[in-house]
């Protein structure tokens, strides 16, 4: 597994402020990794609202099922996350492991199991030995602190090379509220919900249903617009928590005018986290933004954008700094969406490389090649058919991806 | 670009027999490659029937459009194929290049342009200088010979590391007929029609419509069941030619009982060629067969099989000889087709590794790892829902794929 930090990592990590009502602790439970933290406990003030968006995989993990069964309750007291083992495709053993983990946590915190949410990430199909949590749960529960966001982001990493953190503030009425978010994910990343795991906490007072709607809207513009390899995880989980400790008048509907600033800040934060996932794509050396305009609809634009962003040939060309825009033509052509070759325009950054069904008359291989040396590559396609637009983020495909994934379990 | 022959190449190539009514010649036109042949002329006896299946890309190449406009005529006198330049996304220049090529060929052979078929394969978006054919066309036309099948298969290669040839015989009535086929393709291979280029010639007498139906049926079970990277080419073209020189009573419908043996032989030959394409997948070191049974329909089984065969994580695990069957679970889960995690069975060869929603109780990591050392890997999934079945072929995903594609144009 790679030990080098992605060249696309931010130069520094934000120091996240406190979110009143949220306390965190991490520990080494020895699930799979040695010499690093691999379990996170987040505890929440009583009455904290919770909302979630989950993988659409037909083979979801046991913790995904556990969360789905409890999300409609709308309240959370604790979240437990482990890395190293996904507890996916683990049958009755997997269900027993989630129950045992919830029991241990509920006992340590003195709350109901149905207000415990669980996430696991790592190898699929290995039985998870939840008894390993028993040795650390009391210490975790006693050790939670409001000021452990970076430690939390580190404890949930698998093949990630850096922790992913973001923060925003917004006003609800006259009250300033804080939103913190962390995420993990570097491979098995495709937008059929989200990155593998992301957790967003705010001290705002928001009802669970409104929180869910705001979260789903933000996910559609952020996590659902990122892909590393087109492989959708069995464990994708995005959870949001609203402790209400900021003291604002509670938001009861997503379209409440007072929620507008919060909604915008939440989307910004989610986009930042989603982009960090693409920047830590396994083996990534280039951060790629794909914009498709002029489609018949936004949904159609998104399919074309993902066809480009998931194409191994487009991604290897970017890795090789080769201005092979012909492969973008190929990816548009194979997407199965309305497209007319002879209306197609392709830009690399500001350089128009193809126009109306052929290479741009002013195309310069030298200019295009120089552009490909950039660390951030923008591919912009105009289909020339309508008003549909989409923007997605991905990374290049390098030997590093192969090396990481050819021996992941060993 | 790789110069080593794929380790999955056949140990020897079949010596193809003559197909009466078909003559072949190759030449070095210097389209892109130096020191190797890059243009093929096949000439056919007057009255030869032709049928074709083409890419479904919305951005097809100029030669694909040329062929599509003429295929309903049902007759062919000559085929011209060049490698090194796909003449795709080349606008008016591309159309002029196809016309010029057809004119040169028609003049050299003394036939109508509308009985000339054209195929090009190579870089997308570069203008094709068709005047280069002018220097070689007369020599090609004068030099055609019935005994040049291997030379023909070599002239159409791009990143292929070995020529792809297959042959079969069948009986139509009492008459023995021969079928020869060649193919090229190693990357930008995904089954939305066919491999990039394949040509199948027979001396049987078959009407164009019947030939088309037989060809489409064979393609559905062969070329449309192979994928290297999920990237569909702008140039995919499969053409079949029936010269009628064998003297059988002409087949006028695909369901003519006398055509049954021919249909079976044609499908076998197409499967052999399609498998050769997977065996020459860019960077391939393992040949992979994915079988999905128990689906709600054959179409559903095919989607699940392709989700597995196109998954970068499944393919890199195979490259790493890692029995990571959890990634097969992931690929089933993301396919979007009906599936029930708790009915799922997965086998690697004869080894049952997962059963009813969890790891098989008799799973042995040592056995599974030993199996992964094989050069040919069979992944067999039973969804446990119905009778739907599909089989597709692919290869692993290695650093070689990245190396080949990161610098393809340079």
PDB file of C-alpha atoms in Angstrom, chain A residues 174-332:
ATOM      1  CA  UNK A 174     -28.935  36.269  13.707  1.00  0.00           C
ATOM      2  CA  UNK A 175     -27.250  33.156  15.015  1.00  0.00           C
ATOM      3  CA  UNK A 176     -23.873  32.061  13.701  1.00  0.00           C
ATOM      4  CA  UNK A 177     -23.668  28.318  13.211  1.00  0.00           C
ATOM      5  CA  UNK A 178     -20.678  26.109  12.469  1.00  0.00           C
ATOM      6  CA  UNK A 179     -20.475  23.122  10.100  1.00  0.00           C
ATOM      7  CA  UNK A 180     -17.563  20.681  10.277  1.00  0.00           C
ATOM      8  CA  UNK A 181     -17.093  17.753   7.925  1.00  0.00           C
ATOM      9  CA  UNK A 182     -14.697  14.841   7.520  1.00  0.00           C
ATOM     10  CA  UNK A 183     -14.502  12.207   4.806  1.00  0.00           C
ATOM     11  CA  UNK A 184     -12.531   9.178   3.781  1.00  0.00           C
ATOM     12  CA  UNK A 185     -12.169   7.569   0.401  1.00  0.00           C
ATOM     13  CA  UNK A 186      -9.557   7.007  -2.288  1.00  0.00           C
ATOM     14  CA  UNK A 187     -10.664   3.930  -4.225  1.00  0.00           C
ATOM     15  CA  UNK A 188     -13.947   2.130  -4.947  1.00  0.00           C
ATOM     16  CA  UNK A 189     -15.294   5.630  -5.493  1.00  0.00           C
ATOM     17  CA  UNK A 190     -18.205   6.199  -7.829  1.00  0.00           C
ATOM     18  CA  UNK A 191     -21.123   8.477  -7.477  1.00  0.00           C
ATOM     19  CA  UNK A 192     -24.108   6.329  -6.817  1.00  0.00           C
ATOM     20  CA  UNK A 193     -24.514   8.147  -3.557  1.00  0.00           C
ATOM     21  CA  UNK A 194     -21.345   9.409  -2.010  1.00  0.00           C
ATOM     22  CA  UNK A 195     -17.779   8.785  -1.170  1.00  0.00           C
ATOM     23  CA  UNK A 196     -17.317   5.809   1.078  1.00  0.00           C
ATOM     24  CA  UNK A 197     -17.794   7.636   4.373  1.00  0.00           C
ATOM     25  CA  UNK A 198     -18.423  11.245   5.262  1.00  0.00           C
ATOM     26  CA  UNK A 199     -19.702  12.836   8.435  1.00  0.00           C
ATOM     27  CA  UNK A 200     -20.914  16.397   8.740  1.00  0.00           C
ATOM     28  CA  UNK A 201     -21.778  17.955  12.091  1.00  0.00           C
ATOM     29  CA  UNK A 202     -23.346  21.309  12.907  1.00  0.00           C
ATOM     30  CA  UNK A 203     -24.457  23.030  16.066  1.00  0.00           C
ATOM     31  CA  UNK A 204     -27.487  24.403  14.217  1.00  0.00           C
ATOM     32  CA  UNK A 205     -30.990  23.328  15.255  1.00  0.00           C
ATOM     33  CA  UNK A 206     -32.542  21.558  12.281  1.00  0.00           C
ATOM     34  CA  UNK A 207     -35.308  18.966  12.263  1.00  0.00           C
ATOM     35  CA  UNK A 208     -34.302  15.542  10.923  1.00  0.00           C
ATOM     36  CA  UNK A 209     -36.518  15.719   7.808  1.00  0.00           C
ATOM     37  CA  UNK A 210     -35.239  19.157   6.845  1.00  0.00           C
ATOM     38  CA  UNK A 211     -31.679  18.012   7.550  1.00  0.00           C
ATOM     39  CA  UNK A 212     -32.201  15.020   5.256  1.00  0.00           C
ATOM     40  CA  UNK A 213     -33.475  17.148   2.396  1.00  0.00           C
ATOM     41  CA  UNK A 214     -30.623  19.658   2.760  1.00  0.00           C
ATOM     42  CA  UNK A 215     -28.116  16.809   2.891  1.00  0.00           C
ATOM     43  CA  UNK A 216     -29.547  15.041  -0.166  1.00  0.00           C
ATOM     44  CA  UNK A 217     -29.423  18.284  -2.182  1.00  0.00           C
ATOM     45  CA  UNK A 218     -25.824  18.923  -1.159  1.00  0.00           C
ATOM     46  CA  UNK A 219     -24.822  15.315  -1.952  1.00  0.00           C
ATOM     47  CA  UNK A 220     -26.270  15.605  -5.451  1.00  0.00           C
ATOM     48  CA  UNK A 221     -23.918  18.521  -6.182  1.00  0.00           C
ATOM     49  CA  UNK A 222     -20.858  17.133  -4.428  1.00  0.00           C
ATOM     50  CA  UNK A 223     -20.302  13.496  -3.455  1.00  0.00           C
ATOM     51  CA  UNK A 224     -22.499  12.271  -6.291  1.00  0.00           C
ATOM     52  CA  UNK A 225     -20.266  14.200  -8.710  1.00  0.00           C
ATOM     53  CA  UNK A 226     -16.983  12.525  -7.877  1.00  0.00           C
ATOM     54  CA  UNK A 227     -15.510   9.328  -9.266  1.00  0.00           C
ATOM     55  CA  UNK A 228     -12.118   7.691  -8.947  1.00  0.00           C
ATOM     56  CA  UNK A 229     -12.677   4.353 -10.640  1.00  0.00           C
ATOM     57  CA  UNK A 230     -16.392   3.935 -11.309  1.00  0.00           C
ATOM     58  CA  UNK A 231     -16.589   1.222  -8.657  1.00  0.00           C
ATOM     59  CA  UNK A 232     -19.407   1.870  -6.193  1.00  0.00           C
ATOM     60  CA  UNK A 233     -18.757   0.809  -2.627  1.00  0.00           C
ATOM     61  CA  UNK A 234     -20.930  -1.484  -0.537  1.00  0.00           C
ATOM     62  CA  UNK A 235     -20.380   0.890   2.379  1.00  0.00           C
ATOM     63  CA  UNK A 236     -21.036   4.415   1.084  1.00  0.00           C
ATOM     64  CA  UNK A 237     -22.513   6.400   3.937  1.00  0.00           C
ATOM     65  CA  UNK A 238     -22.963  10.130   4.383  1.00  0.00           C
ATOM     66  CA  UNK A 239     -24.374  11.210   7.738  1.00  0.00           C
ATOM     67  CA  UNK A 240     -25.193  14.694   9.028  1.00  0.00           C
ATOM     68  CA  UNK A 241     -25.714  15.653  12.648  1.00  0.00           C
ATOM     69  CA  UNK A 242     -27.365  18.779  14.001  1.00  0.00           C
ATOM     70  CA  UNK A 243     -26.931  19.227  17.754  1.00  0.00           C
ATOM     71  CA  UNK A 244     -29.046  22.369  18.074  1.00  0.00           C
ATOM     72  CA  UNK A 245     -26.630  23.854  20.606  1.00  0.00           C
ATOM     73  CA  UNK A 246     -26.186  27.080  18.615  1.00  0.00           C
ATOM     74  CA  UNK A 247     -29.617  28.187  19.796  1.00  0.00           C
ATOM     75  CA  UNK A 248     -31.088  29.296  16.464  1.00  0.00           C
ATOM     76  CA  UNK A 249     -34.815  29.075  15.816  1.00  0.00           C
ATOM     77  CA  UNK A 250     -35.067  25.483  14.614  1.00  0.00           C
ATOM     78  CA  UNK A 251     -35.235  24.907  10.857  1.00  0.00           C
ATOM     79  CA  UNK A 252     -38.279  22.750  10.155  1.00  0.00           C
ATOM     80  CA  UNK A 253     -38.229  22.689   6.318  1.00  0.00           C
ATOM     81  CA  UNK A 254     -35.423  22.692   3.753  1.00  0.00           C
ATOM     82  CA  UNK A 255     -37.020  25.608   1.917  1.00  0.00           C
ATOM     83  CA  UNK A 256     -37.268  27.814   5.019  1.00  0.00           C
ATOM     84  CA  UNK A 257     -35.759  31.149   3.842  1.00  0.00           C
ATOM     85  CA  UNK A 258     -33.660  31.264   7.011  1.00  0.00           C
ATOM     86  CA  UNK A 259     -31.957  28.023   5.893  1.00  0.00           C
ATOM     87  CA  UNK A 260     -30.641  29.460   2.619  1.00  0.00           C
ATOM     88  CA  UNK A 261     -27.251  30.538   3.977  1.00  0.00           C
ATOM     89  CA  UNK A 262     -26.824  27.239   5.784  1.00  0.00           C
ATOM     90  CA  UNK A 263     -27.758  25.264   2.661  1.00  0.00           C
ATOM     91  CA  UNK A 264     -25.176  27.150   0.598  1.00  0.00           C
ATOM     92  CA  UNK A 265     -22.465  26.645   3.225  1.00  0.00           C
ATOM     93  CA  UNK A 266     -23.328  22.945   3.511  1.00  0.00           C
ATOM     94  CA  UNK A 267     -23.044  22.478  -0.260  1.00  0.00           C
ATOM     95  CA  UNK A 268     -19.713  24.317  -0.342  1.00  0.00           C
ATOM     96  CA  UNK A 269     -18.355  22.147   2.428  1.00  0.00           C
ATOM     97  CA  UNK A 270     -19.598  18.965   0.751  1.00  0.00           C
ATOM     98  CA  UNK A 271     -18.003  20.015  -2.556  1.00  0.00           C
ATOM     99  CA  UNK A 272     -14.709  20.669  -0.759  1.00  0.00           C
ATOM    100  CA  UNK A 273     -14.766  17.208   0.837  1.00  0.00           C
ATOM    101  CA  UNK A 274     -15.753  15.530  -2.441  1.00  0.00           C
ATOM    102  CA  UNK A 275     -12.905  17.258  -4.258  1.00  0.00           C
ATOM    103  CA  UNK A 276     -10.502  16.111  -1.541  1.00  0.00           C
ATOM    104  CA  UNK A 277     -11.587  12.525  -2.259  1.00  0.00           C
ATOM    105  CA  UNK A 278     -10.737  12.960  -5.948  1.00  0.00           C
ATOM    106  CA  UNK A 279      -7.435  14.583  -4.957  1.00  0.00           C
ATOM    107  CA  UNK A 280      -6.611  11.465  -2.947  1.00  0.00           C
ATOM    108  CA  UNK A 281      -7.744   9.069  -5.677  1.00  0.00           C
ATOM    109  CA  UNK A 282      -5.537   6.012  -5.552  1.00  0.00           C
ATOM    110  CA  UNK A 283      -2.387   6.750  -7.504  1.00  0.00           C
ATOM    111  CA  UNK A 284      -3.626  10.207  -8.546  1.00  0.00           C
ATOM    112  CA  UNK A 285      -1.209  12.810  -9.858  1.00  0.00           C
ATOM    113  CA  UNK A 286      -3.724  15.103 -11.585  1.00  0.00           C
ATOM    114  CA  UNK A 287      -6.985  16.603 -10.349  1.00  0.00           C
ATOM    115  CA  UNK A 288      -9.523  16.650 -13.157  1.00  0.00           C
ATOM    116  CA  UNK A 289     -12.716  18.684 -13.535  1.00  0.00           C
ATOM    117  CA  UNK A 290     -15.084  17.624 -16.318  1.00  0.00           C
ATOM    118  CA  UNK A 291     -17.785  20.087 -17.361  1.00  0.00           C
ATOM    119  CA  UNK A 292     -20.453  19.195 -19.900  1.00  0.00           C
ATOM    120  CA  UNK A 293     -22.709  21.954 -21.204  1.00  0.00           C
ATOM    121  CA  UNK A 294     -25.259  22.102 -24.014  1.00  0.00           C
ATOM    122  CA  UNK A 295     -26.831  18.738 -23.201  1.00  0.00           C
ATOM    123  CA  UNK A 296     -30.523  18.017 -23.583  1.00  0.00           C
ATOM    124  CA  UNK A 297     -30.881  17.921 -19.769  1.00  0.00           C
ATOM    125  CA  UNK A 298     -28.765  18.124 -16.619  1.00  0.00           C
ATOM    126  CA  UNK A 299     -29.171  14.366 -16.161  1.00  0.00           C
ATOM    127  CA  UNK A 300     -27.928  13.724 -19.692  1.00  0.00           C
ATOM    128  CA  UNK A 301     -24.974  16.088 -19.133  1.00  0.00           C
ATOM    129  CA  UNK A 302     -24.078  14.171 -15.978  1.00  0.00           C
ATOM    130  CA  UNK A 303     -24.039  10.826 -17.827  1.00  0.00           C
ATOM    131  CA  UNK A 304     -21.761  12.216 -20.516  1.00  0.00           C
ATOM    132  CA  UNK A 305     -19.502  13.834 -17.885  1.00  0.00           C
ATOM    133  CA  UNK A 306     -19.219  10.541 -16.005  1.00  0.00           C
ATOM    134  CA  UNK A 307     -18.542   8.649 -19.236  1.00  0.00           C
ATOM    135  CA  UNK A 308     -15.544  10.947 -19.732  1.00  0.00           C
ATOM    136  CA  UNK A 309     -14.493  10.915 -16.073  1.00  0.00           C
ATOM    137  CA  UNK A 310     -14.655   7.110 -15.870  1.00  0.00           C
ATOM    138  CA  UNK A 311     -12.942   6.354 -19.178  1.00  0.00           C
ATOM    139  CA  UNK A 312      -9.655   4.504 -18.553  1.00  0.00           C
ATOM    140  CA  UNK A 313      -8.316   5.854 -21.846  1.00  0.00           C
ATOM    141  CA  UNK A 314      -9.096   9.489 -21.009  1.00  0.00           C
ATOM    142  CA  UNK A 315      -7.590   9.026 -17.542  1.00  0.00           C
ATOM    143  CA  UNK A 316      -4.415   7.323 -18.751  1.00  0.00           C
ATOM    144  CA  UNK A 317      -3.909  10.021 -21.395  1.00  0.00           C
ATOM    145  CA  UNK A 318      -4.091  12.665 -18.646  1.00  0.00           C
ATOM    146  CA  UNK A 319      -1.616  10.628 -16.583  1.00  0.00           C
ATOM    147  CA  UNK A 320       0.708  10.662 -19.583  1.00  0.00           C
ATOM    148  CA  UNK A 321       0.205  14.422 -20.104  1.00  0.00           C
ATOM    149  CA  UNK A 322      -1.013  13.564 -23.601  1.00  0.00           C
ATOM    150  CA  UNK A 323      -3.543  16.005 -25.098  1.00  0.00           C
ATOM    151  CA  UNK A 324      -5.442  13.084 -26.592  1.00  0.00           C
ATOM    152  CA  UNK A 325      -8.778  14.844 -26.989  1.00  0.00           C
ATOM    153  CA  UNK A 326      -9.858  12.123 -29.448  1.00  0.00           C
ATOM    154  CA  UNK A 327     -10.513   9.947 -26.415  1.00  0.00           C
ATOM    155  CA  UNK A 328     -12.932  12.584 -25.111  1.00  0.00           C
ATOM    156  CA  UNK A 329     -14.761  12.225 -28.443  1.00  0.00           C
ATOM    157  CA  UNK A 330     -14.807   8.469 -27.865  1.00  0.00           C
ATOM    158  CA  UNK A 331     -16.210   8.864 -24.347  1.00  0.00           C
ATOM    159  CA  UNK A 332     -18.931  11.267 -25.530  1.00  0.00           C
TER     160      UNK A 332
END
